[in-house]
Amino acid sequence: MPAPSSTYRLQFSKDMTFEQAAQLLPYLSALGVGALYASPLLESGAGSNHGYDVVDPTRVSAERGGPEGRSALVAAVRESGLQFVLDIVPNHVGVALAKANPWWWDVLAHGPESPYAGFFDIEWAAGPILLPVLDADEEKALSELSLSDDRSELRYYEHAAPVAPGTGDEGTAQEVHERQHYRFVSWKRGAAELTYRRFFDVSTLAAVRVEIPEVFEATHREVLRWVEAGDVDGIRVDHPDGLSDPGAYLRRLRAAIGPGRWLLVEKILGVGEELPPSWPVNGTSGYEALRELQGVFVDPAGAGLLTQLTAEHIGRKESLHSAEHAARQEVAGTILAAEVHRIARVAAELPALSQVTPERLREAVAELLCGFPVYRSYLPEGRHALDTAVSVARTHRPDLGEELATISAAMLAEPQGELATRVQQTSGMVMAKGVEDTTFYRWNRLVALNEVGGDPSRFGVAPAELHSALAAREASWPQTMTTLSTHDTKRSEDVRARLAVLAEIPAEWAERMRRWAAAHPLPERSLELMAWQNLVGAWPITPERMAAYLGKASKEAKLATSHVEPVAEVDEAVAAWPAAVMADPVVSAEIEEFVARISGPGWSNSLGQKLLQLAGPGVPDVYQGTELFEYSLVDPDNRRPVDFALRQELLTRLDEGWLPPVDAEGAAKLLVTFSALRLRRYRPEVFTGYRPLHAEGPAAAHAVAFARSSSLVAVATRLPVGLAARGGWDASTVLPLPEGASDWHDIITDTEVDGSAPALASLLARYPVALLVRPA
């Protein structure tokens, strides 16, 4: 079965059940969507709004509708003529409430003797499993432990764990606790002392060992049953980089689902990085496309003034590279210290390192992990990434050269060995937590660029680079997914599109931001850069939403406060800031006026990047709700309920021939979205090949266009502020169309195109984008 024409991502939860999703299918079908793309559907933690905390992989989520609900949804999907794509989570399971996870509960009760002991990546030799759930004052918290009435469970407030058979008959709760296969410890000890592998630094998500055939079978049995029944047409694999051998896992999964099903990986590629050629997949979940498509709407000329503003505001110049290295070192030494210590213990078993002190080995391991230019290598593939990591580590710590060389040589000699496996699993964790979740909250020159898979040091993407990337995608990965927004993006596509306008007016932005920041300071200067950009990017926004966002952002930055070491007065000041700003009549009026000024160009950028994504190579995904202008910040803000009734009402009006204005209502974006999606669904043959098209004339630099086949052309406006400043499109700027044909039709406005080289002034008179097609 081929890849779908497009996908529409829905976040299932108790607030979006299978039954509710089934009711949306007529709308999704009318929108032109090719497949429903579902968040994970197995049993997850109670109230989970994402589903990545699977507690029982052997059954479907009851909260979302149970087995009957899932079957009914699949039947409705088929009746609507759509495909069904499923997100799966092979790397970890949720253990926040131990009793909800039958495997974890059994391991806590029976220790190494549990039939599930080998399912988890537990270092049994290091002693009892540490459960970091107690308050910071561990001694006081331990005094508050209690036993259930039947003495079968130990309890600490909402946390419970099983009492091992025969160990609970006598003694106090504290004495019984000392006899268990686990220990309740302070939440602060988890970072450095944890003895089970987890998802990043999240101790409530315990990693599972899907590399073991028995574990693969147990964790995938239910999902593969759905596949075998013909209920699932495509699979997206969450976080493959956490697995011990992603390539071997994907080959096993491909064999299980067959060659004809669509298979994607959530692999975050560095700029210029390619998927390992041995992976039998159709592509990624699309973050590299996000960087390219958005980047072409960022004006590179704004880099100088915004760089200057940043340096002046924070009081120093700092390169992204040095900021990233410092942040990676910080997370390796704090929140991921347990992983570093475990690798160091493995390295200490090498004869050449047996005499090296544990602290020195930990330093060498941390330095190596911080040197990877991409998330990880997949030895023997990707050796260049390991070589680069060693080289970078030696540059920072020449004194560790011998230890680094020994570790690297051992990894290369045994690419499937424990040392190579753990280093590669952990380098991705250090990259994700150090760069995405720390540096991207600190290095705030233009936060539109601080996105998953992004490189904020590259100020935008030149049209030639975009064309090269899209042509390569069509040639090598024509079935990969492309995206602009996901449940994980730091900001929605429309927030980033509006913030891209700041690169066109850097002086005006700098003057205003300095004034506003002086009137309403925050406890940390780089946080001010982030706060004001996000405020104008997401405006209008409630003080509550903005306060929740800033609270998370300030803690992720780890400069003035953090999740691990919260600073009460900083947290209070951050929480109070949005309401204070919005209550200031002068500043809030200025923000209102400024946002009104940049909203129009922002909408132009939004429509442009949406059209290029939907018409371009790959399979475009539409994240729930983003068919209208949607101004969300990082999760959980981007997982709020979507007003589907409004979208259905607007789509009905558009189908009656309404050509809406480009305004805050967002119907123009819905028009662009359904025009492209329907064309993809009903005329897939025109979405083949790729050829850059170049406008000619004085304003040519403001157009970006391409052809697919000889029957489809997409054109978008870029740098709209600069275009307006030069008086807009002039009559002599034209777009020559392929093959000199003159039978083109713009399906967005439903109008004929004038000739084979139309003037952009007429082509883009109504909207800043056009989607041209020739008759079948």
XYZ file of C-alpha atoms in Angstrom, residues 107 156 167 190 199 204 213 425 435 478 495 594 649 673 681 715 751:
17
model
C 9.645 -6.403 39.084
C 4.075 7.365 50.584
C 8.881 -9.745 53.898
C 17.308 10.277 40.809
C 13.574 8.350 28.680
C 8.697 8.040 35.516
C 12.980 -10.909 20.858
C 22.039 5.813 23.537
C 20.474 21.713 23.142
C 9.608 10.927 -1.665
C 3.878 31.929 15.972
C 2.946 46.417 17.102
C -18.610 25.887 9.527
C -5.001 23.923 3.115
C -5.832 13.247 -2.808
C 4.331 30.116 -5.603
C -9.295 31.803 -11.652
